[in-house]
Amino acid sequence: MPVVGQSVPRKDGAAKVAGAAKYVDDITFPGMLHGRTIRATIPCGRIRDIRLDFDPAGFTIVDCSDIPGRNVVSLIEDDQPCLVEREVRHVAEPVMLLAHEDREKLLAAKVHIEYEPATPVYDAERSPAAHKHIVIEKGDLAKGFAKADLVVEGEYRTGHQEHVYIETNGFIAVPEDGGITVHGSLQCPFYVHKALKHLLGLPDDKVRVIQTEPGGGFGGKEEYPSMIAGHAALLALKARRPVKIVYDRAEDMWATTKRHPSVVRHRTGVMRDGRIVAMEVAVLLDGGAYVTLSPVVLSRGCIHAAGPYRCPNVRIEGRAAFTNTNPNGAFRGFGAPQTEFAVEVQMDRIAERLGMDPVRLREINALRPGDTTATGQIMGKDCSALMVLKEAVKRSGYRRKRRAWQGTNRGIGLALFYHGSGFTGSGEVRLASKCSLATTERGVLILVASTEIGQGTRTMHAQIVADTLDIPFEQVDVAVPDTAGVPDSGPTVASRTCMVVGRILERCAKEMKERLDGLGPGEHYRRHGPMVITKEYEPPPGIVWDDATYRGDAYATYSWACDVAEVELDPVTYEVKTRKMTVVHEFGRPIHPVLARGQIEGGTAQGVGYAVLEHVVMQDGAMANAQLTNYTIPTTLDTPRLDVVMLENPYPYGPFGAKGVGELPMDGPAPAIVNAMRHIGLDVREVPALPEVLMEKAGEAVMR
Ligand code: MOS
């Protein structure tokens, strides 16, 4: 019985349900110490003096002078120190590390830091410095605007967002034969491996990174684990004992990355009949104090900034600005939720100005096979913009409700959106991911660095391998992501784990099947010993990208979706309840329908939170509401009724036709909900659209 397309029991299900799965904080080692991070309390300045206000006996104390290698958290640019030397660039920046076997004593230890404060930059719009600048150009913008009947301008804003993975960041470092082994909650074992090598000055084989069972990631465990793993490792090497650091919720929210806030400006030239002839987009992201992943977040954001629309003349300019706040980083969607919010609200505003049905405007401009994107990528048969739009409109009764609710406190709005699967541009080619498949006594073992972060990696990969080999799902095991035991199949990010890594595994399984000569893998193992097949990423044919000009195939393919939100405004409290969402996604083919639906439901709920609830309050450069009592995320009561539809348009270069679905659902809810608010008559152009924002907009509406 084939298992692809079937919702088989998940590989990690039984252990999690039984409480047997070990999260990092469940694990202890003999002689283990607890670690703690002393952090800066000013946003900008220099450290003049550090004084220990406790008896240091029994403590291990680490500062930047204890770093054996380079004092950097190695990522894109090596600008971020692992521990501050003198210059402080943001509140919560790590300065010193302490370890002790008694957690109470550790937490009671006081360190006094004397600063020479300097003037911080908080406003990305006024920041003189940028981490990255990008320009995408197509056609002739001036000609496009000259031809346009109407020009519509708009400015759109989005706030920070906190990941609120159930499990906070945590690591245990264990000194082992001249090197270090770290166990932790992470998405990208080889990112941590690389960072530790540079920080500790150790060769490849002296650094080992093992993923413990993680309680969620959402991008929040893409880059910060390299920092906390470094801290645990430095303490462990100095103490010569295992050291555990696990953040509590307040520290995790206060000190780690958030989604980049954005300001996106649009100028769009349209013809009376609705055709868009010119698009000028300026994207500004608040990058925070260090580069971290901002260049690639900006890149994905800019590439998605024109939305899933065809337009002959486009200019997109992006900037990730420096500010004296915690570096903002990876978060499900990676820049696309910000820019797709802007373009989708802009589309509704254009429709308002033209007196045109928002669906009609999208039908006229949606990308079709043969059209080109802003980077000049030619759409193929895998382009499903019109398909998802039509289905969502029909299923939700959008047109009927749009008319019926006119002038009431109920509104309906939609967003059409897309998301590129895999790394941007030449990213996948440069990653050159590798996967292995090995025969075992009982079947086969999958060896990949891809991590299970709740999304179902192990199950979905095992399904792909089982069906390709034509063996029972139960005979497929998945190795623990351990850099000493698995090849580097790249980070678990960018909606790439199914489409990109799954495809490499499918190719491994195909070759294995041929070489098994009709034997089952277990039988072959018993007769001939182990067989290991390793394959490397191969781009689909015809994919061309030029990093220098930002032209070409930005992604091998895209997934497509349309969300329709139905909202109700409370005229007294100005709260907006999202009553129902119709969510139509096309991502090739779901390998495991229940897990895929879980991704869509979870991502949609996270998008609802982004739209109306989640508000990071920044005060003096730090998150002032770093707690779950007043940083509110959606509960089941805030989550609308979801009508999820998975349309299929199999992609020939994905395993069994699959594309990516991890991030896509995050891109649509905010613009769909804000467009529903606009239907009520509230001129909202920002998220989170909190009651105070809506009250102000309602006042404006009455005054008009
Ligand atoms: Mo990520 S936001 O884990 O690509």
XYZ file of C-alpha atoms and ligand atoms in Angstrom:
708
model
C 0.000 0.000 0.000
C 1.487 3.356 -0.982
C 1.750 5.808 1.919
C 2.342 9.063 0.046
C -0.930 10.967 0.190
C -1.976 8.966 3.270
C -2.030 10.414 6.780
C 0.026 7.671 8.415
C 0.927 7.901 12.151
C 3.784 10.331 12.596
C 7.196 8.845 13.400
C 7.651 11.011 16.492
C 4.025 10.735 17.615
C 4.143 7.838 20.093
C 7.199 9.124 21.991
C 5.732 12.607 22.268
C 2.321 11.432 23.389
C 3.853 9.051 25.947
C 6.151 11.755 27.321
C 9.208 9.722 26.348
C 10.598 12.311 23.892
C 13.515 14.161 25.482
C 13.627 17.924 25.177
C 16.891 19.617 26.072
C 15.704 20.526 29.552
C 14.827 16.856 30.214
C 18.454 15.876 29.752
C 21.190 15.967 32.378
C 24.802 14.864 32.375
C 26.882 13.841 35.382
C 28.570 16.862 36.941
C 26.531 19.255 34.833
C 26.540 22.958 35.667
C 23.883 25.529 34.889
C 24.829 28.516 32.778
C 23.535 32.057 32.721
C 24.090 35.055 30.454
C 24.847 38.518 31.780
C 23.459 41.003 29.269
C 23.845 44.675 28.513
C 21.130 46.942 29.813
C 21.811 49.903 27.507
C 21.140 50.095 23.744
C 24.336 51.790 22.694
C 27.665 52.761 24.250
C 30.858 51.330 25.669
C 31.551 49.204 28.684
C 33.846 50.997 31.107
C 33.991 48.492 33.908
C 32.512 45.204 35.055
C 32.317 44.420 38.759
C 31.315 41.096 40.290
C 29.047 41.694 43.278
C 29.225 38.089 44.498
C 31.738 35.606 45.884
C 33.150 33.896 42.760
C 34.111 30.668 44.561
C 32.406 27.744 42.813
C 31.554 29.832 39.751
C 32.888 29.497 36.233
C 33.125 32.961 34.715
C 33.643 33.603 31.014
C 34.137 36.857 29.149
C 35.396 37.688 25.668
C 39.015 37.086 26.704
C 38.204 33.373 27.187
C 37.278 32.852 23.542
C 39.852 30.501 21.994
C 38.938 31.219 18.371
C 37.277 34.282 16.819
C 34.754 36.286 18.800
C 31.975 36.067 16.208
C 28.671 34.350 15.666
C 29.552 33.203 12.184
C 26.720 33.561 9.674
C 26.533 35.779 6.561
C 28.862 38.505 7.809
C 30.963 37.939 10.871
C 30.020 41.262 12.506
C 28.237 39.993 15.596
C 30.361 39.142 18.624
C 29.501 36.152 20.773
C 30.353 38.280 23.814
C 30.703 42.055 23.901
C 34.300 43.282 23.999
C 33.701 47.006 24.598
C 31.038 48.317 22.266
C 27.390 47.620 23.113
C 24.917 47.841 20.226
C 21.652 46.676 21.781
C 19.923 45.941 25.057
C 20.304 42.281 26.060
C 23.561 41.895 24.172
C 25.575 39.121 25.883
C 28.526 40.416 27.903
C 29.546 37.715 30.355
C 28.706 34.114 31.183
C 28.416 32.450 34.571
C 28.035 28.789 35.502
C 27.414 27.095 38.815
C 26.054 23.743 39.909
C 23.430 25.398 42.091
C 20.852 27.214 39.995
C 19.658 29.355 42.902
C 23.156 30.635 43.581
C 23.647 31.236 39.889
C 20.512 33.333 39.576
C 21.341 35.297 42.729
C 24.796 36.367 41.477
C 24.931 40.076 40.695
C 27.178 41.687 38.124
C 27.498 45.445 37.888
C 28.365 46.934 34.499
C 29.414 50.538 34.155
C 28.751 52.115 30.770
C 29.685 55.118 28.746
C 26.341 55.534 26.961
C 26.018 56.856 23.406
C 23.008 58.019 21.403
C 21.020 55.092 19.991
C 19.258 54.875 16.623
C 15.771 53.391 16.959
C 14.059 54.627 13.845
C 14.863 52.519 10.776
C 13.569 55.297 8.529
C 16.169 57.694 9.891
C 19.008 55.214 10.247
C 22.124 56.336 8.405
C 23.444 52.782 8.071
C 22.174 49.783 6.143
C 22.998 46.090 6.339
C 21.887 45.498 2.762
C 20.480 47.282 -0.257
C 18.732 45.580 -3.188
C 17.322 46.845 -6.489
C 15.131 44.813 -8.834
C 14.281 46.411 -12.159
C 12.135 45.377 -15.088
C 10.967 47.324 -18.132
C 10.776 51.110 -18.130
C 9.119 52.528 -15.054
C 8.818 56.117 -16.332
C 7.131 54.935 -19.525
C 4.736 52.819 -17.489
C 3.705 55.723 -15.284
C 3.386 58.041 -18.300
C 0.904 55.637 -19.835
C -1.117 55.017 -16.658
C -4.637 56.471 -16.280
C -4.293 56.532 -12.521
C -1.477 56.418 -9.976
C -2.187 55.041 -6.501
C 0.255 55.578 -3.658
C 0.325 53.991 -0.252
C 2.455 53.302 2.760
C 2.077 50.111 4.781
C 3.550 49.132 8.104
C 4.051 45.892 9.949
C 5.344 45.345 13.459
C 7.721 42.953 15.122
C 6.479 39.460 15.818
C 7.729 37.034 18.442
C 7.915 33.334 17.569
C 6.549 31.975 20.867
C 7.701 28.446 20.117
C 6.408 26.320 22.997
C 9.963 25.446 24.055
C 12.371 28.316 24.677
C 15.976 28.245 23.425
C 18.221 25.785 25.234
C 21.551 23.979 24.889
C 23.833 21.612 26.766
C 27.542 21.618 25.936
C 29.701 18.640 26.864
C 33.517 18.770 26.617
C 34.614 15.590 24.878
C 38.103 14.401 23.907
C 39.638 17.734 23.057
C 36.490 19.082 21.494
C 32.888 19.860 22.248
C 29.516 18.208 21.749
C 26.402 20.313 22.017
C 22.836 19.060 22.355
C 20.143 21.596 21.737
C 16.917 22.902 20.338
C 17.714 24.017 16.802
C 16.719 24.051 13.145
C 20.120 24.008 11.468
C 22.766 21.653 12.912
C 25.450 22.710 10.437
C 24.919 26.433 11.081
C 25.722 25.771 14.736
C 28.625 23.520 13.720
C 30.186 26.258 11.594
C 29.676 28.926 14.267
C 31.276 26.777 16.974
C 34.286 25.902 14.799
C 35.085 29.575 14.307
C 34.343 30.599 17.888
C 36.346 27.805 19.467
C 39.081 27.508 16.862
C 38.442 23.773 16.509
C 38.659 21.516 13.460
C 35.491 20.019 11.954
C 35.759 16.695 13.742
C 36.147 18.248 17.197
C 32.739 19.909 17.056
C 29.595 17.817 17.193
C 26.049 19.163 17.137
C 23.103 16.957 18.055
C 19.495 18.049 17.845
C 17.334 17.273 20.856
C 13.592 16.985 20.388
C 12.555 20.602 19.799
C 9.324 22.244 20.839
C 8.863 24.434 17.792
C 11.029 26.707 15.678
C 9.144 28.959 13.206
C 12.504 30.414 12.107
C 13.318 31.423 15.659
C 15.784 28.572 15.956
C 17.516 29.357 12.690
C 20.278 31.703 13.886
C 20.071 32.264 17.642
C 21.070 28.677 18.501
C 24.570 29.503 17.206
C 24.794 32.164 19.926
C 23.490 30.158 22.869
C 25.404 27.031 21.803
C 28.562 29.157 21.747
C 27.853 30.397 25.241
C 27.257 26.915 26.637
C 30.399 25.660 24.867
C 32.615 28.446 26.223
C 31.463 27.757 29.766
C 31.845 23.993 29.375
C 35.362 24.240 27.971
C 36.446 26.508 30.796
C 34.732 24.479 33.547
C 35.698 21.146 31.901
C 32.189 20.015 32.785
C 28.883 19.831 30.930
C 26.938 23.100 31.037
C 23.240 23.616 30.363
C 21.687 26.952 29.422
C 17.923 27.095 29.053
C 16.239 30.485 28.783
C 13.065 31.213 30.636
C 10.264 32.807 28.616
C 11.118 36.354 29.651
C 14.767 36.054 28.613
C 13.834 34.286 25.395
C 11.396 37.032 24.416
C 13.636 39.873 25.588
C 16.928 38.692 24.127
C 16.333 36.659 20.956
C 15.272 37.554 17.412
C 11.902 38.797 16.165
C 10.278 39.290 12.790
C 11.597 42.427 11.043
C 9.232 45.393 11.280
C 8.668 46.975 7.871
C 7.604 50.125 6.089
C 6.675 49.445 2.465
C 5.747 52.227 0.047
C 3.887 51.541 -3.178
C 3.298 53.662 -6.238
C 1.224 51.841 -8.802
C 0.217 52.956 -12.279
C -3.051 51.410 -13.509
C -5.250 51.669 -16.564
C -9.005 52.356 -16.188
C -9.681 48.752 -17.191
C -7.627 47.531 -14.241
C -4.368 46.568 -15.920
C -1.331 47.410 -13.816
C 1.327 49.068 -15.983
C 3.862 50.331 -13.434
C 4.850 49.289 -9.940
C 7.337 51.107 -7.781
C 7.966 49.557 -4.393
C 10.302 50.671 -1.613
C 10.861 48.108 1.118
C 12.424 49.077 4.412
C 13.178 46.474 7.066
C 14.427 47.223 10.553
C 17.444 44.932 10.729
C 18.512 45.680 14.284
C 22.067 45.919 15.527
C 23.832 43.182 13.534
C 23.544 41.781 10.022
C 22.548 38.199 10.992
C 20.075 37.051 8.275
C 18.736 40.468 7.239
C 20.230 40.417 3.705
C 18.401 37.218 2.798
C 15.190 38.198 4.577
C 15.265 41.444 2.583
C 15.953 39.503 -0.594
C 12.942 37.211 -0.191
C 10.835 40.182 0.862
C 11.775 42.209 -2.220
C 11.299 39.334 -4.647
C 7.754 38.808 -3.330
C 7.028 42.562 -3.094
C 5.184 42.897 -6.416
C 2.793 40.132 -5.382
C 1.632 37.354 -7.718
C 0.966 39.856 -10.498
C 2.212 40.555 -13.978
C 3.439 44.027 -14.696
C 5.764 45.100 -17.518
C 7.462 47.946 -15.631
C 8.654 47.372 -12.100
C 11.192 48.814 -9.742
C 11.630 47.349 -6.267
C 14.170 48.845 -3.950
C 14.936 47.309 -0.580
C 16.941 48.381 2.404
C 17.608 46.630 5.705
C 18.515 49.375 8.121
C 20.731 49.315 11.174
C 19.097 50.169 14.509
C 20.163 49.759 18.136
C 17.755 46.924 18.878
C 18.164 43.150 19.013
C 18.903 41.847 15.548
C 15.683 40.868 13.823
C 15.805 37.540 12.121
C 14.220 34.562 10.508
C 10.523 34.081 11.089
C 8.209 31.888 9.012
C 7.763 33.715 5.715
C 11.156 35.450 5.896
C 10.254 38.946 4.637
C 7.387 37.842 2.411
C 4.603 38.374 4.999
C 5.685 42.017 5.268
C 5.820 42.778 1.552
C 2.812 40.675 0.594
C 0.798 42.479 3.256
C 1.663 45.784 1.598
C 0.927 44.740 -1.977
C -2.346 43.034 -1.096
C -3.719 46.026 0.807
C -2.488 48.251 -2.032
C -4.449 46.042 -4.469
C -7.669 46.607 -2.518
C -6.987 50.343 -2.416
C -6.474 50.352 -6.184
C -9.776 48.493 -6.584
C -11.468 51.094 -4.344
C -10.067 53.925 -6.472
C -11.159 52.250 -9.711
C -14.556 51.330 -8.284
C -13.731 47.769 -9.246
C -14.375 44.448 -7.534
C -11.099 43.431 -5.799
C -11.455 39.926 -7.255
C -11.784 41.292 -10.779
C -8.676 43.448 -10.328
C -6.726 40.374 -9.261
C -8.131 38.235 -12.080
C -6.933 40.804 -14.604
C -3.421 41.016 -13.184
C -2.692 37.573 -11.681
C 0.341 35.765 -13.080
C -0.442 33.120 -15.687
C 1.835 30.577 -17.350
C 4.046 32.505 -19.790
C 4.011 35.731 -17.739
C 7.154 37.044 -16.089
C 7.762 38.139 -12.504
C 9.670 41.259 -11.444
C 12.964 39.373 -11.752
C 12.049 38.189 -15.242
C 11.218 34.632 -14.233
C 8.872 33.024 -16.754
C 5.934 31.273 -15.147
C 5.296 27.682 -16.111
C 2.390 25.295 -15.632
C 3.184 25.306 -11.912
C 1.632 28.787 -11.655
C -1.752 28.471 -9.939
C -2.704 32.032 -9.009
C -6.013 32.051 -10.875
C -6.891 28.546 -9.729
C -6.624 29.353 -6.006
C -8.350 32.720 -6.459
C -11.346 31.222 -8.266
C -11.759 28.405 -5.766
C -11.491 30.692 -2.706
C -13.970 33.209 -4.100
C -16.486 30.540 -5.020
C -16.188 28.526 -1.832
C -16.387 31.474 0.537
C -19.341 33.168 -1.164
C -17.118 36.264 -1.299
C -19.138 38.239 -3.850
C -22.508 37.626 -2.186
C -21.202 38.475 1.300
C -19.337 41.490 -0.035
C -22.638 42.921 -1.255
C -24.801 41.772 1.652
C -22.507 43.118 4.393
C -21.978 46.532 2.830
C -22.538 49.181 5.504
C -22.628 46.717 8.431
C -20.042 45.869 11.068
C -19.193 42.694 9.198
C -16.577 42.622 6.505
C -15.047 40.193 4.048
C -11.649 40.585 2.434
C -9.173 38.490 0.548
C -5.509 38.152 -0.231
C -3.884 36.372 -3.151
C -0.321 35.337 -2.427
C 2.564 33.040 -3.275
C 5.774 31.807 -1.738
C 8.966 30.615 -3.395
C 10.023 27.126 -2.310
C 13.625 26.635 -1.252
C 16.565 29.028 -0.956
C 16.492 32.204 -3.008
C 18.429 32.575 -6.259
C 21.558 30.460 -6.461
C 21.205 29.533 -2.785
C 20.364 25.882 -3.318
C 23.196 25.374 -5.798
C 25.628 26.956 -3.336
C 24.308 24.887 -0.429
C 24.883 21.705 -2.451
C 22.886 19.699 0.059
C 23.629 16.036 0.540
C 21.419 13.219 1.770
C 22.166 9.574 2.474
C 20.103 6.454 2.625
C 21.490 3.276 4.213
C 20.260 -0.292 4.326
C 19.847 -1.752 7.804
C 18.923 -5.046 9.418
C 15.260 -3.988 9.484
C 15.003 -1.853 6.361
C 16.535 1.526 5.646
C 17.805 4.513 7.584
C 17.405 8.098 6.359
C 20.463 10.242 7.074
C 19.717 13.950 6.728
C 20.442 17.101 8.730
C 16.826 18.210 8.351
C 15.238 18.649 11.726
C 11.824 17.715 13.002
C 10.447 20.918 14.517
C 6.883 19.746 14.800
C 6.111 20.038 11.111
C 6.537 16.341 10.373
C 9.935 16.097 8.675
C 10.672 12.521 9.704
C 7.269 11.178 8.737
C 7.137 12.933 5.391
C 10.686 11.902 4.431
C 9.970 8.307 5.465
C 6.833 8.296 3.297
C 8.795 9.468 0.257
C 11.469 6.818 0.794
C 9.013 3.996 1.576
C 7.023 4.498 -1.618
C 10.061 5.005 -3.826
C 11.589 1.764 -2.534
C 8.179 0.107 -2.435
C 8.682 -1.102 1.144
C 6.454 -0.725 4.235
C 6.587 2.660 5.977
C 7.458 0.854 9.234
C 10.760 -0.340 7.729
C 12.017 3.221 7.286
C 13.874 4.792 10.198
C 15.170 8.332 10.453
C 18.507 9.124 12.096
C 18.827 11.812 14.747
C 20.308 14.968 13.199
C 23.861 14.691 14.509
C 26.671 16.383 12.580
C 28.902 13.397 13.330
C 26.463 11.014 11.689
C 24.500 12.746 8.948
C 25.562 14.616 5.810
C 24.901 18.348 5.497
C 21.507 18.477 3.840
C 21.230 22.163 4.604
C 19.208 24.086 7.137
C 15.574 23.321 7.963
C 14.218 26.602 6.632
C 12.816 28.257 3.532
C 10.039 25.721 2.832
C 12.748 23.426 1.426
C 12.603 20.291 3.576
C 9.991 18.458 1.557
C 10.633 19.772 -1.936
C 14.424 20.064 -1.939
C 15.638 17.557 0.652
C 12.756 15.163 -0.045
C 13.692 15.177 -3.722
C 17.313 14.257 -2.998
C 16.087 11.411 -0.786
C 13.762 10.260 -3.540
C 16.770 10.086 -5.883
C 18.747 8.105 -3.271
C 15.854 5.680 -2.933
C 15.517 5.263 -6.711
C 19.158 4.297 -7.058
C 18.957 1.995 -4.046
C 15.946 0.267 -5.525
C 17.932 -0.495 -8.686
C 20.912 -1.751 -6.740
C 18.869 -3.995 -4.454
C 18.343 -6.401 -7.371
C 14.851 -7.277 -6.281
C 15.807 -7.966 -2.661
C 14.253 -6.158 0.281
C 16.729 -3.736 1.901
C 16.875 -5.773 5.143
C 17.535 -8.974 3.231
C 20.167 -7.252 1.093
C 21.845 -5.974 4.252
C 21.943 -9.427 5.804
C 23.389 -10.991 2.658
C 25.785 -8.316 1.439
C 26.390 -5.956 4.346
C 25.454 -2.272 4.449
C 24.780 -0.190 1.348
C 24.883 3.596 1.682
C 23.750 5.866 -1.116
C 24.551 9.578 -0.997
C 23.215 12.142 -3.442
C 23.694 15.838 -3.858
C 21.213 18.538 -4.864
C 20.699 18.997 -8.583
C 18.767 22.026 -9.776
C 15.758 21.416 -12.007
C 16.640 21.970 -15.669
C 16.637 25.514 -17.024
C 16.916 27.359 -13.709
C 19.114 30.435 -14.148
C 19.793 33.196 -11.638
C 22.172 36.159 -11.693
C 23.025 37.445 -8.224
C 24.671 40.598 -9.563
C 21.623 41.855 -11.489
C 18.851 40.144 -9.517
C 17.468 38.696 -12.730
C 16.252 35.221 -13.453
C 14.580 32.346 -11.664
C 14.412 33.511 -8.067
C 12.947 30.170 -7.006
C 12.641 26.837 -8.770
C 8.910 27.069 -8.168
C 6.263 28.785 -6.053
C 3.292 27.672 -3.998
C 0.068 29.657 -4.331
C -2.774 30.574 -2.030
C -5.824 32.711 -1.518
C -7.246 33.535 1.905
C -10.690 34.973 2.450
C -11.300 36.471 5.890
C -14.685 37.214 7.404
C -14.530 39.621 10.320
C -16.859 41.333 12.729
C -16.151 44.631 14.440
C -17.323 45.165 17.998
C -18.565 48.771 17.846
C -17.941 49.273 21.572
C -14.496 47.749 22.145
C -13.238 48.072 18.551
C -12.033 44.502 18.695
C -12.188 42.669 15.429
C -13.026 38.994 15.579
C -12.070 36.908 12.604
C -15.062 34.601 12.351
C -14.087 32.442 9.445
C -11.292 32.009 6.971
C -11.423 30.172 3.701
C -7.878 29.112 2.988
C -7.090 27.659 -0.436
C -3.510 26.458 -0.945
C -1.796 24.855 -3.920
C 1.594 23.376 -3.109
C 1.953 20.640 -5.649
C 0.792 17.647 -3.743
C 0.497 16.976 -0.010
C 2.680 14.023 1.005
C 0.791 13.741 4.312
C -2.557 15.556 4.199
C -3.030 15.843 7.974
C 0.463 17.252 8.536
C 0.092 19.610 5.579
C -3.241 20.782 6.935
C -1.551 21.256 10.308
C 1.010 23.542 8.679
C -1.762 25.520 7.002
C -3.940 25.779 10.111
C -1.012 26.707 12.356
C 0.421 29.224 9.914
C -2.988 30.792 9.422
C -3.500 31.134 13.181
C -0.040 32.691 13.469
C -1.071 35.090 10.706
C -4.265 35.995 12.559
C -2.147 36.840 15.602
C 0.165 38.945 13.441
C -2.850 40.798 12.050
C -4.815 41.706 15.159
C -3.156 40.637 18.411
C 0.598 40.387 18.536
C 2.193 43.650 19.561
C 5.844 43.870 20.539
C 6.143 47.081 22.551
C 9.632 48.520 22.177
C 10.828 50.851 24.870
C 14.355 52.277 24.954
C 15.421 49.673 22.426
C 14.065 46.601 24.205
C 10.875 44.573 24.282
C 8.877 45.992 27.181
C 6.213 43.275 27.169
C 8.476 40.228 27.164
C 5.891 37.972 28.796
C 2.831 36.061 27.696
C 0.480 38.039 29.932
C 0.640 41.059 27.636
C 2.224 39.772 24.459
C -0.918 38.024 23.340
C -0.983 35.218 20.803
C -4.158 33.591 19.510
C -5.753 30.871 21.597
C -8.313 28.494 20.130
C -10.970 31.104 20.938
C -9.185 33.703 18.781
C -8.684 31.289 15.916
C -11.383 31.516 13.287
C -13.247 28.600 11.817
C -10.966 27.428 9.029
C -12.137 25.995 5.744
C -8.883 24.606 4.376
C -8.657 23.453 0.783
C -5.565 21.827 -0.695
C -5.635 22.007 -4.473
C -3.180 19.856 -6.390
C -0.986 20.857 -9.292
C 1.875 18.351 -9.114
C 5.323 19.856 -9.651
C 7.482 17.584 -11.798
C 10.740 18.320 -9.902
C 9.393 17.842 -6.378
C 9.096 14.416 -4.727
C 5.777 12.928 -5.819
C 4.867 16.371 -7.162
C 5.310 18.246 -3.851
C 6.358 21.874 -3.365
C 6.829 23.794 -0.092
C 4.060 24.654 2.367
C 5.831 25.631 5.608
C 5.797 29.389 5.205
C 3.077 30.055 2.631
C 0.159 30.094 5.114
C 1.823 32.923 7.080
C 1.756 35.347 4.138
C -1.980 35.781 3.610
C -4.024 36.218 6.794
C -2.865 39.758 7.678
C -3.774 41.374 4.337
C -7.005 39.340 4.051
C -8.107 40.473 7.524
C -7.088 44.095 6.947
C -8.921 44.081 3.608
C -11.999 42.797 5.460
C -11.622 45.733 7.878
C -11.419 48.044 4.872
C -14.718 46.559 3.682
C -16.252 47.799 6.956
C -14.964 51.255 6.057
C -11.844 51.398 8.225
C -8.819 52.718 6.351
C -6.323 50.340 7.975
C -2.832 50.062 6.454
C -0.873 48.489 9.268
C -0.579 45.452 11.493
C -1.110 44.698 14.254
C -4.479 46.368 13.719
C -5.183 46.739 17.423
C -8.465 48.134 18.800
C -6.800 51.523 19.395
C -5.827 51.702 15.711
C -9.340 50.757 14.654
C -10.932 53.274 17.025
C -8.875 56.007 15.421
C -9.793 54.812 11.928
C -13.476 54.626 12.878
C -13.257 58.243 14.063
C -11.765 59.240 10.723
C -14.490 57.353 8.871
C -17.230 59.200 10.789
C -15.549 62.564 10.225
C -15.244 61.954 6.481
Mo 12.977 30.037 8.176
S 11.957 31.708 8.595
O 13.030 28.932 9.365
O 13.235 30.039 6.554
